[in-house]
Amino acid sequence: MNLVLGIDGGGTSCRAALATASGDVVGRGKSGPANIMTDLDGARHNIVEAARLAFVEASMDPGLIPDTSAVLGLAGTNVGGYKQQLEAILPFRRSFVESDALIAMNGALGDHDGAIAIIGTGSIFMSRKGSAMQTIGGWGFLLGDLGGGARIGRDLLQETLLAHDDIRPGSALTQAVMEKFAGDPRDIVKFGAASKPADFGTFAPMVFDHAGKGDPVAARVLQRAVGDLEEALDALKLEPGQRLCLLGGLAGLVAPYMSARYQAMLHTPLQDALGGAVTMAARLFGNAGAPAHA
Amino acid sequence: MNLVLGIDGGGTSCRAALATASGDVVGRGKSGPANIMTDLDGARHNIVEAARLAFVEASMDPGLIPDTSAVLGLAGTNVGGYKQQLEAILPFRRSFVESDALIAMNGALGDHDGAIAIIGTGSIFMSRKGSAMQTIGGWGFLLGDLGGGARIGRDLLQETLLAHDDIRPGSALTQAVMEKFAGDPRDIVKFGAASKPADFGTFAPMVFDHAGKGDPVAARVLQRAVGDLEEALDALKLEPGQRLCLLGGLAGLVAPYMSARYQAMLHTPLQDALGGAVTMAARLFGNAGAPAHA
């Protein structure tokens, strides 16, 4: 029996799905982080562990791993060398390592043309028209990732300091942030100096919460974020009628604030990223290309 | 003879001036950094060394240091505890440790009401009306310091990445930045991750340079910076006719871009920050309050 693996690895966990050659999932597994940029060996370990658990769940022998080919979607594949280093040490029959964004797009759009916007801690955009693909954004929250959760949170902390100095008007939202820091702006500065992007991102939900209550600072921060997101989408030059899928932790919160033009394009993703990896694996390594009853 | 010391300490060097009780400088000394937040003992060492060199230049005995009172202007005095810790270990007769901004304002304005904007790597604003003083801004480049050199540089790098992705139009300026990174946006991201505020600030002069040639991205970045600076000045509620002094490394570059309202208020600083510290020291510890020929 010809089996394939789809794998979706990220900074917090790694998921694997074992599927038949036609893409029907027979077992799933989940393990720890697979960050090839910060811990290549740890990533390999968790990838193999997730695959092993998928064999176990399918009541199949994990000893078949070296006979099984895999499509992997991982962050950091565009940064010099990591992808090649990983492919060289993976135990699968054949390994096809791609970006997390690509497998997410394949899952979300299936065979359709269109685009995805992954809006989580960061922001990244990808479009497909036939065989032509385009990826923009990303780059991290310090100089990029505009409209992502870390930028929204950072923007809110900045607005809170500006309100503290009476440079811009504050609101219930900036008051609520200030209370989290016991009223001391220096503690906001200290928090910022010690924080990772995800820490800034923890403040993003407050912005959406207060925006729903008409808070003017929340509205300003959100308008800027949505403006930045739509400016990036504009660069993808989507045509009316094309599909746009919003993915990532903030997708559901951002969608209601988008302009009518993009609202009209929004589609529910067909599958998640892991589903996208499985479909790609079945196409590449299975028999999906052959007649159904061959 | 009653002598006083004025001291101006910063992250790169520490300067001291020895003066008579009426504020006439008789000797100067310069030593290494005096950053009380990152190296309290090192700061004490360089403060005392600068004072010692001032005595030497005046051909006087540094053994008089314990008999001499000093006014010190230092960064970091508003952050919990450092000021008190330093005052406890200084060897002067009496030590009056104040913020670097305060001595800069006293130097720049003399006895006049008005305000200063220190526009260097960061940005901070201070005003005085009679005995009432107000300080706003600062807070560091991550969440504050809007309009300062680090924010201008960071903004330029972001615009360069947005131009690379065709999200916003590029220009000769973004092209010039891209060339500095051998055309690879990933190197911009790496530079950002490894950079301190002053490193981002090294890109600020390029913005002014290209703005002078009509570059549209430079104009956009600069308009944002000057808008942020004037928004902070607005919060000081200066009245027409009051003095405004721009200080810091970018003062001369920013001045021509300010609005007519603030241009009309601009005055050349009367003295530098060290001069401000000396004047304060003479007032507090000398005989400047007494009749001239007493």
Coordinates of C-alpha atoms in Angstrom, one line a residue:
Chain A
M1 CA 0.0 0.0 0.0
N2 CA 1.4 3.4 -1.0
L3 CA 1.1 5.8 1.9
V4 CA 2.0 9.5 2.0
L5 CA 2.6 12.0 4.9
G6 CA 1.5 15.6 5.2
I7 CA 3.3 17.6 7.9
D8 CA 2.6 21.1 9.2
G9 CA 5.3 22.4 11.5
G10 CA 5.4 25.6 13.4
G11 CA 6.9 27.4 16.4
T12 CA 4.6 25.8 18.9
S13 CA 3.8 22.3 17.6
C14 CA 4.1 19.9 14.7
R15 CA 1.2 18.0 13.2
A16 CA 1.4 15.0 10.8
A17 CA -1.3 13.2 8.9
L18 CA -0.8 9.8 7.3
A19 CA -2.9 9.3 4.2
T20 CA -3.5 6.8 1.4
A21 CA -2.2 7.5 -2.0
S22 CA -5.4 9.2 -3.0
G23 CA -5.2 11.5 0.1
D24 CA -7.6 9.9 2.6
V25 CA -6.2 10.4 6.1
V26 CA -5.8 7.2 8.1
G27 CA -3.9 8.6 11.1
R28 CA -2.8 11.8 12.8
G29 CA 0.0 12.7 15.2
K30 CA 1.1 15.8 17.1
S31 CA 4.4 16.7 18.7
G32 CA 6.4 19.7 19.9
P33 CA 7.8 22.7 18.0
A34 CA 9.5 22.4 14.6
N35 CA 11.4 25.6 14.2
I36 CA 14.2 24.9 11.7
M37 CA 15.8 28.3 12.2
T38 CA 16.4 28.1 15.9
D39 CA 16.7 24.3 16.5
L40 CA 17.2 22.1 13.4
D41 CA 17.8 18.8 15.3
G42 CA 14.8 19.5 17.6
A43 CA 12.7 20.2 14.5
R44 CA 13.7 16.9 12.9
H45 CA 13.0 15.0 16.1
N46 CA 9.5 16.5 16.4
I47 CA 8.7 16.0 12.7
V48 CA 9.6 12.3 13.0
E49 CA 7.8 11.9 16.3
A50 CA 4.6 13.4 14.8
A51 CA 4.9 11.0 11.8
R52 CA 5.5 8.0 14.2
L53 CA 2.3 8.9 16.2
A54 CA 0.3 9.1 12.9
F55 CA 1.4 5.5 12.0
V56 CA 0.5 4.4 15.6
E57 CA -3.0 6.0 15.4
A58 CA -3.5 4.2 12.0
S59 CA -2.4 0.9 13.7
M60 CA 0.4 0.7 11.2
D61 CA 4.1 0.0 11.6
P62 CA 6.3 3.2 12.1
G63 CA 9.1 1.0 10.6
L64 CA 7.5 2.0 7.2
I65 CA 8.6 5.7 7.7
P66 CA 11.7 5.2 5.4
D67 CA 9.3 3.9 2.7
T68 CA 6.9 6.9 3.0
S69 CA 7.3 10.2 1.2
A70 CA 6.3 13.5 2.8
V71 CA 5.3 17.1 2.1
L72 CA 6.3 19.4 4.9
G73 CA 5.2 23.0 5.3
L74 CA 7.5 24.9 7.7
A75 CA 8.3 28.5 8.6
G76 CA 11.8 29.7 7.8
T77 CA 12.2 27.8 4.5
N78 CA 13.0 31.1 2.7
V79 CA 16.0 31.9 4.9
G80 CA 19.3 30.7 3.6
G81 CA 20.1 27.0 3.8
Y82 CA 17.8 25.7 6.5
K83 CA 15.5 23.9 4.1
Q84 CA 18.4 22.1 2.4
Q85 CA 19.9 21.2 5.7
L86 CA 16.6 19.7 6.9
E87 CA 15.9 17.7 3.7
A88 CA 19.4 16.1 4.1
I89 CA 18.6 14.7 7.5
L90 CA 14.9 13.6 7.2
P91 CA 14.2 9.9 7.2
F92 CA 11.4 9.8 4.7
R93 CA 11.6 8.1 1.3
R94 CA 11.4 11.5 -0.4
S95 CA 10.9 14.9 1.4
F96 CA 9.4 18.0 -0.2
V97 CA 9.9 20.9 2.2
E98 CA 7.9 24.0 1.4
S99 CA 6.9 27.2 3.2
D100 CA 4.1 27.1 5.8
A101 CA 2.3 29.7 3.7
L102 CA 2.3 27.5 0.6
I103 CA 0.7 24.5 2.2
A104 CA -1.8 26.9 3.9
M105 CA -2.7 28.3 0.5
N106 CA -3.1 24.9 -1.1
G107 CA -5.3 23.9 1.8
A108 CA -7.4 27.0 1.7
L109 CA -7.9 27.4 -2.0
G110 CA -7.7 23.8 -3.2
D111 CA -7.5 24.1 -7.1
H112 CA -8.9 27.6 -7.2
D113 CA -7.0 30.8 -8.1
G114 CA -6.9 33.4 -5.4
A115 CA -5.0 34.6 -2.4
I116 CA -4.6 34.1 1.3
A117 CA -3.7 36.5 4.1
I118 CA -2.2 34.9 7.2
I119 CA -2.9 37.3 10.0
G120 CA -1.6 36.0 13.3
T121 CA 1.3 37.4 15.3
G122 CA 2.7 38.5 11.9
S123 CA 1.2 39.0 8.5
I124 CA 2.1 37.4 5.2
F125 CA 0.2 37.3 1.9
M126 CA 0.3 34.8 -1.0
S127 CA -1.6 34.6 -4.3
R128 CA -1.9 32.1 -7.1
K129 CA -3.0 32.5 -10.7
G130 CA -2.5 29.2 -12.6
S131 CA 1.1 28.3 -12.0
A132 CA 2.2 31.8 -11.1
M133 CA 2.6 32.4 -7.4
Q134 CA 3.5 35.5 -5.4
T135 CA 4.4 35.9 -1.7
I136 CA 4.7 39.3 0.0
G137 CA 5.0 40.6 3.5
G138 CA 6.3 38.8 6.5
W139 CA 9.8 40.1 7.5
G140 CA 9.0 40.2 11.2
F141 CA 7.3 42.7 13.4
L142 CA 10.2 45.1 13.8
L143 CA 10.3 46.2 10.2
G144 CA 7.4 44.4 8.6
D145 CA 4.3 42.2 9.5
L146 CA 2.1 45.3 9.2
G147 CA -1.4 44.7 10.4
G148 CA -0.4 41.6 12.4
G149 CA -1.1 41.0 16.0
A150 CA 2.4 42.1 17.2
R151 CA 2.2 45.4 15.3
I152 CA -1.4 46.0 16.6
G153 CA -0.2 45.4 20.2
R154 CA 2.9 47.5 19.8
D155 CA 0.8 50.3 18.3
L156 CA -1.5 50.2 21.2
L157 CA 1.3 50.4 23.7
Q158 CA 2.7 53.4 21.8
E159 CA -0.7 55.1 21.8
T160 CA -0.9 54.5 25.6
L161 CA 2.4 56.3 26.1
L162 CA 1.3 59.2 23.8
A163 CA -2.0 59.5 25.8
H164 CA 0.0 59.4 29.0
D165 CA 2.0 62.4 27.8
D166 CA -1.2 64.2 26.6
I167 CA 0.2 64.1 23.0
R168 CA -2.8 62.3 21.6
P169 CA -6.2 61.8 23.3
G170 CA -6.5 58.6 25.4
S171 CA -9.6 56.5 25.8
A172 CA -11.0 53.7 27.9
L173 CA -8.7 51.4 26.0
T174 CA -5.4 53.2 26.8
Q175 CA -6.7 53.5 30.4
A176 CA -7.2 49.8 30.6
V177 CA -3.7 49.2 29.3
M178 CA -2.3 51.7 31.8
E179 CA -4.0 49.8 34.6
K180 CA -2.4 46.6 33.5
F181 CA 1.0 48.3 34.1
A182 CA -0.2 49.8 37.5
G183 CA -0.3 53.3 36.0
D184 CA 3.5 53.4 35.5
P185 CA 4.6 54.2 31.9
R186 CA 8.1 53.0 32.7
D187 CA 6.7 49.5 33.2
I188 CA 5.3 49.7 29.6
V189 CA 8.8 50.5 28.4
K190 CA 10.3 47.7 30.4
F191 CA 7.7 45.3 29.1
G192 CA 8.5 46.3 25.5
A193 CA 12.3 45.8 26.0
A194 CA 11.7 42.3 27.3
S195 CA 9.0 41.2 24.9
K196 CA 8.9 38.9 21.9
P197 CA 6.5 39.5 19.0
A198 CA 3.9 37.1 20.5
D199 CA 4.0 39.1 23.8
F200 CA 3.0 42.3 22.0
G201 CA 0.4 40.2 20.2
T202 CA -1.4 39.5 23.5
F203 CA -2.6 43.1 23.4
A204 CA -4.3 42.8 20.0
P205 CA -7.6 41.2 21.3
M206 CA -8.1 44.2 23.6
V207 CA -8.1 46.4 20.5
F208 CA -10.8 44.4 18.8
D209 CA -12.8 44.2 22.0
H210 CA -12.8 48.0 22.6
A211 CA -13.3 48.7 18.9
G212 CA -16.6 46.9 19.2
K213 CA -17.6 49.4 21.9
G214 CA -16.7 52.4 19.8
D215 CA -13.4 53.3 21.5
P216 CA -11.7 56.0 19.4
V217 CA -8.1 54.8 20.0
A218 CA -9.1 51.2 19.2
A219 CA -10.7 52.5 16.0
R220 CA -7.6 54.4 15.1
V221 CA -5.2 51.5 15.7
L222 CA -7.5 49.1 13.8
Q223 CA -8.0 51.5 10.9
R224 CA -4.3 51.7 10.5
A225 CA -3.9 47.9 10.7
V226 CA -6.7 47.1 8.2
G227 CA -5.3 49.9 6.0
D228 CA -1.9 48.2 6.0
L229 CA -3.4 44.8 5.3
E230 CA -5.5 46.0 2.4
E231 CA -2.5 47.9 1.0
A232 CA -0.6 44.6 0.9
L233 CA -3.6 42.9 -0.7
D234 CA -3.8 45.6 -3.3
A235 CA -0.3 44.7 -4.3
L236 CA -1.5 41.2 -5.2
K237 CA -3.8 42.8 -7.8
L238 CA -6.7 40.4 -7.2
E239 CA -9.6 40.5 -9.7
P240 CA -13.2 40.7 -8.7
G241 CA -14.6 37.2 -8.2
Q242 CA -11.3 35.7 -7.1
R243 CA -11.2 33.9 -3.8
L244 CA -9.6 35.5 -0.7
C245 CA -9.1 33.4 2.4
L246 CA -8.1 35.0 5.7
L247 CA -6.1 32.6 7.9
G248 CA -4.3 32.9 11.3
G249 CA -5.4 33.7 14.8
L250 CA -6.8 37.2 13.9
A251 CA -8.6 36.3 10.7
G252 CA -12.0 36.1 12.2
L253 CA -11.5 39.4 14.1
V254 CA -10.2 41.3 11.2
A255 CA -12.7 40.2 8.6
P256 CA -15.6 42.4 9.7
Y257 CA -13.5 45.5 9.4
M258 CA -12.4 44.9 5.8
S259 CA -13.7 47.1 3.0
A260 CA -16.7 45.9 0.9
R261 CA -14.4 45.1 -2.1
Y262 CA -12.5 42.5 -0.1
Q263 CA -15.5 41.4 2.0
A264 CA -17.1 40.3 -1.3
M265 CA -14.1 38.1 -2.1
L266 CA -13.9 36.3 1.3
H267 CA -14.3 32.5 1.2
T268 CA -14.1 30.0 4.0
P269 CA -10.8 27.9 3.6
L270 CA -11.5 24.5 2.1
Q271 CA -9.0 22.8 4.3
D272 CA -6.4 23.8 6.9
A273 CA -2.7 23.8 6.2
L274 CA -2.2 20.2 7.2
G275 CA -4.9 19.2 4.7
G276 CA -3.0 21.2 2.1
A277 CA 0.1 19.3 2.8
V278 CA -1.7 15.9 2.6
T279 CA -3.3 16.9 -0.8
M280 CA 0.1 18.0 -2.1
A281 CA 1.7 14.8 -0.9
A282 CA -1.0 12.6 -2.6
R283 CA -0.5 14.5 -5.8
L284 CA 3.3 14.4 -5.8
F285 CA 3.9 10.9 -4.4
G286 CA 0.5 9.1 -4.5
N287 CA -1.6 7.9 -7.4
A288 CA -4.0 10.9 -7.6
G289 CA -2.7 11.6 -11.1
A290 CA -3.6 8.1 -12.3
P291 CA -7.2 7.1 -13.2
A292 CA -9.3 6.4 -10.1
H293 CA -9.6 2.6 -10.7
A294 CA -6.3 1.9 -12.3
Chain B
M1 CA 37.9 80.1 47.1
N2 CA 34.4 78.5 46.6
L3 CA 34.4 76.4 43.5
V4 CA 31.6 74.4 41.8
L5 CA 31.4 71.7 39.2
G6 CA 29.0 71.2 36.3
I7 CA 28.9 67.8 34.8
D8 CA 27.2 66.5 31.7
G9 CA 27.3 62.7 31.4
G10 CA 26.0 60.6 28.5
G11 CA 26.2 57.2 26.9
T12 CA 29.4 58.1 25.0
S13 CA 31.3 60.5 27.2
C14 CA 31.3 62.6 30.4
R15 CA 32.3 66.2 30.5
A16 CA 33.0 68.3 33.6
A17 CA 33.6 72.1 34.0
L18 CA 35.1 73.6 37.1
A19 CA 33.9 77.1 37.8
T20 CA 34.1 79.9 40.3
A21 CA 31.2 80.6 42.6
S22 CA 29.9 83.1 40.1
G23 CA 30.0 80.6 37.3
D24 CA 33.2 81.5 35.4
V25 CA 34.7 78.3 34.0
V26 CA 38.4 77.8 35.0
G27 CA 39.0 74.2 33.8
R28 CA 37.4 71.5 31.8
G29 CA 37.8 67.7 31.7
K30 CA 36.4 64.9 29.5
S31 CA 36.3 61.1 30.2
G32 CA 34.4 58.0 29.1
P33 CA 30.7 57.1 29.2
A34 CA 28.5 57.8 32.3
N35 CA 25.5 55.5 31.9
I36 CA 24.0 55.0 35.4
M37 CA 21.5 52.5 34.1
T38 CA 23.9 50.0 32.6
D39 CA 27.1 50.6 34.6
L40 CA 26.8 52.6 37.8
D41 CA 30.3 52.0 39.1
G42 CA 31.8 52.8 35.7
A43 CA 29.7 56.0 35.5
R44 CA 31.0 57.1 39.0
H45 CA 34.5 56.4 37.8
N46 CA 34.2 58.5 34.7
I47 CA 32.4 61.3 36.5
V48 CA 35.2 61.6 39.0
E49 CA 37.8 61.3 36.3
A50 CA 36.3 64.2 34.3
A51 CA 36.2 66.3 37.5
R52 CA 39.8 65.5 38.3
L53 CA 40.9 66.5 34.7
A54 CA 39.0 69.8 35.1
F55 CA 41.0 70.5 38.3
V56 CA 44.2 69.6 36.5
E57 CA 43.4 71.9 33.6
A58 CA 42.8 74.7 36.1
S59 CA 46.1 74.0 37.7
M60 CA 44.3 73.2 41.0
D61 CA 44.6 70.3 43.4
P62 CA 42.1 67.5 42.7
G63 CA 42.3 66.8 46.4
L64 CA 39.7 69.6 46.7
I65 CA 37.1 67.4 45.0
P66 CA 35.5 66.4 48.4
D67 CA 35.2 70.2 49.2
T68 CA 33.4 71.0 45.9
S69 CA 29.7 70.7 45.1
A70 CA 28.4 69.6 41.8
V71 CA 25.3 69.6 39.5
L72 CA 25.2 66.6 37.3
G73 CA 22.9 66.1 34.3
L74 CA 22.6 62.4 33.4
A75 CA 20.3 60.1 31.4
G76 CA 18.3 57.5 33.3
T77 CA 17.6 59.6 36.3
N78 CA 13.9 59.1 35.9
V79 CA 14.2 55.3 36.1
G80 CA 13.7 53.8 39.5
G81 CA 16.6 54.2 42.0
Y82 CA 19.6 54.9 39.9
K83 CA 19.8 58.6 40.8
Q84 CA 19.7 57.8 44.6
Q85 CA 22.3 55.0 44.2
L86 CA 24.6 57.4 42.4
E87 CA 24.2 60.3 44.8
A88 CA 25.1 57.9 47.7
I89 CA 28.5 57.0 46.1
L90 CA 29.7 60.4 44.7
P91 CA 32.7 62.0 46.4
F92 CA 31.6 65.7 46.0
R93 CA 30.6 67.9 48.9
R94 CA 27.1 68.0 47.8
S95 CA 25.7 66.3 44.6
F96 CA 22.6 67.4 42.7
V97 CA 21.8 64.8 40.1
E98 CA 19.3 65.9 37.5
S99 CA 18.1 64.7 34.1
D100 CA 20.2 65.4 31.1
A101 CA 17.2 67.2 29.6
L102 CA 16.9 69.6 32.5
I103 CA 20.5 70.8 32.3
A104 CA 20.1 71.1 28.5
M105 CA 17.0 73.2 29.0
N106 CA 18.7 75.4 31.6
G107 CA 21.7 75.9 29.2
A108 CA 19.5 76.6 26.2
L109 CA 16.9 78.9 27.7
G110 CA 18.9 80.6 30.5
D111 CA 16.3 82.5 32.5
H112 CA 13.7 82.6 29.7
D113 CA 10.4 80.6 29.6
G114 CA 10.1 78.3 26.7
A115 CA 10.8 74.8 25.6
I116 CA 13.4 72.5 24.1
A117 CA 13.1 69.5 21.8
I118 CA 16.1 67.2 21.9
I119 CA 16.1 65.4 18.6
G120 CA 18.9 62.9 18.4
T121 CA 18.7 59.1 18.3
G122 CA 15.6 59.6 20.4
S123 CA 13.3 62.5 21.0
I124 CA 12.3 64.2 24.3
F125 CA 10.6 67.5 25.0
M126 CA 10.7 69.8 28.0
S127 CA 9.1 73.2 28.7
R128 CA 9.3 75.7 31.5
K129 CA 6.9 78.5 32.5
G130 CA 8.1 80.2 35.7
S131 CA 8.7 77.4 38.1
A132 CA 6.4 75.0 36.3
M133 CA 8.2 72.4 34.2
Q134 CA 6.9 69.6 32.0
T135 CA 8.7 66.7 30.3
I136 CA 7.2 64.5 27.7
G137 CA 8.3 61.9 25.2
G138 CA 11.4 59.8 25.4
W139 CA 10.5 56.2 26.3
G140 CA 12.9 54.7 23.8
F141 CA 12.6 53.9 20.1
L142 CA 10.5 50.7 20.3
L143 CA 7.4 52.4 21.7
G144 CA 8.3 56.1 21.7
D145 CA 10.9 58.6 20.6
L146 CA 8.7 59.5 17.6
G147 CA 10.5 61.8 15.2
G148 CA 14.0 60.8 16.5
G149 CA 16.8 59.4 14.3
A150 CA 16.2 55.8 15.3
R151 CA 12.5 56.0 14.3
I152 CA 13.3 57.8 11.1
G153 CA 15.9 55.1 10.2
R154 CA 13.5 52.3 11.2
D155 CA 10.7 53.8 9.1
L156 CA 13.1 54.0 6.1
L157 CA 14.0 50.4 6.4
Q158 CA 10.3 49.5 6.6
E159 CA 9.5 51.6 3.5
T160 CA 12.3 49.8 1.7
L161 CA 10.8 46.4 2.4
L162 CA 7.3 47.7 1.4
A163 CA 8.8 48.9 -1.9
H164 CA 10.6 45.6 -2.4
D165 CA 7.2 43.9 -2.1
D166 CA 5.6 46.5 -4.4
I167 CA 3.2 47.4 -1.6
R168 CA 4.2 51.0 -1.7
P169 CA 6.1 52.9 -4.4
G170 CA 9.9 53.0 -4.0
S171 CA 12.3 55.7 -5.0
A172 CA 16.0 56.5 -5.4
L173 CA 16.2 56.5 -1.6
T174 CA 14.8 53.0 -1.1
Q175 CA 17.0 51.8 -4.0
A176 CA 20.0 53.3 -2.3
V177 CA 19.1 51.5 0.9
M178 CA 18.6 48.2 -0.9
E179 CA 22.0 48.6 -2.5
K180 CA 23.6 48.9 1.0
F181 CA 22.1 45.4 1.6
A182 CA 23.3 44.0 -1.7
G183 CA 19.7 43.8 -2.9
D184 CA 18.7 41.2 -0.4
P185 CA 15.7 42.1 1.8
R186 CA 16.6 39.3 4.2
D187 CA 19.8 41.2 5.1
I188 CA 17.6 44.2 6.1
V189 CA 15.7 42.0 8.4
K190 CA 18.9 40.5 9.9
F191 CA 20.3 44.0 10.3
G192 CA 17.2 45.1 12.2
A193 CA 17.3 42.1 14.5
A194 CA 20.9 42.8 15.5
S195 CA 20.6 46.6 15.7
K196 CA 20.5 49.1 18.6
P197 CA 18.7 52.4 18.3
A198 CA 21.8 54.3 17.2
D199 CA 22.3 51.7 14.4
F200 CA 18.9 52.5 13.0
G201 CA 19.7 56.2 13.5
T202 CA 22.6 55.9 11.0
F203 CA 20.0 55.8 8.2
A204 CA 18.4 59.1 9.2
P205 CA 20.9 61.4 7.4
M206 CA 20.1 59.6 4.1
V207 CA 16.5 60.6 4.5
F208 CA 17.3 64.3 4.9
D209 CA 19.8 64.1 2.0
H210 CA 17.2 62.6 -0.4
A211 CA 14.4 64.9 0.9
G212 CA 16.5 67.8 -0.3
K213 CA 16.5 66.3 -3.8
G214 CA 12.7 65.9 -3.8
D215 CA 12.6 62.1 -3.2
P216 CA 9.0 61.1 -2.5
V217 CA 9.7 58.3 0.0
A218 CA 12.1 60.7 1.9
A219 CA 9.4 63.3 1.9
R220 CA 6.9 60.8 3.3
V221 CA 9.2 59.6 6.1
L222 CA 10.2 63.1 7.0
Q223 CA 6.6 64.4 6.9
R224 CA 5.6 61.7 9.4
A225 CA 8.6 62.5 11.7
V226 CA 8.1 66.3 11.7
G227 CA 4.3 65.7 12.2
D228 CA 5.1 63.5 15.2
L229 CA 7.6 66.1 16.6
E230 CA 5.1 68.9 16.2
E231 CA 2.3 66.9 17.8
A232 CA 4.5 66.5 20.9
L233 CA 5.3 70.2 20.8
D234 CA 1.6 71.0 20.5
A235 CA 1.1 69.1 23.8
L236 CA 3.4 71.7 25.5
K237 CA 1.0 74.4 24.6
L238 CA 3.6 77.0 23.9
E239 CA 2.4 80.6 23.4
P240 CA 3.5 82.7 20.5
G241 CA 6.6 84.6 21.3
Q242 CA 8.0 81.9 23.6
R243 CA 11.4 80.5 22.9
L244 CA 11.9 77.0 21.3
C245 CA 15.4 75.6 21.1
L246 CA 16.0 72.4 19.0
L247 CA 18.9 70.4 20.4
G248 CA 20.5 67.1 19.6
G249 CA 22.2 65.7 16.5
L250 CA 19.3 66.2 14.1
A251 CA 18.2 69.7 15.3
G252 CA 19.8 71.5 12.4
L253 CA 18.4 69.0 9.8
V254 CA 14.8 69.1 11.2
A255 CA 14.5 72.8 11.7
P256 CA 14.0 73.8 8.0
Y257 CA 11.0 71.3 7.8
M258 CA 9.1 72.7 10.7
S259 CA 5.9 74.6 10.2
A260 CA 5.9 78.4 10.2
R261 CA 4.4 78.6 13.6
Y262 CA 7.3 76.8 15.2
Q263 CA 9.9 78.3 12.9
A264 CA 8.9 81.7 14.3
M265 CA 9.7 80.5 17.8
L266 CA 13.1 79.0 17.1
H267 CA 16.1 80.5 19.1
T268 CA 19.7 79.5 19.1
P269 CA 20.5 77.9 22.5
L270 CA 22.3 80.3 24.9
Q271 CA 24.7 77.6 26.2
D272 CA 25.1 73.9 25.8
A273 CA 24.0 71.4 28.5
L274 CA 27.4 71.6 30.3
G275 CA 27.0 75.4 30.5
G276 CA 23.5 74.8 32.0
A277 CA 24.9 72.5 34.7
V278 CA 27.6 75.1 35.6
T279 CA 25.0 77.9 35.8
M280 CA 22.8 75.7 38.0
A281 CA 25.8 74.8 40.2
A282 CA 26.8 78.4 40.7
R283 CA 23.2 79.3 41.7
L284 CA 22.8 76.4 44.1
F285 CA 26.2 76.2 45.6
G286 CA 28.1 79.5 44.7
N287 CA 27.4 83.1 45.5
A288 CA 25.4 84.1 42.4
G289 CA 22.4 84.8 44.6
A290 CA 24.4 87.4 46.6
P291 CA 25.1 91.0 45.5
A292 CA 27.8 91.1 42.8
H293 CA 30.4 92.9 45.1
A294 CA 29.5 91.4 48.4

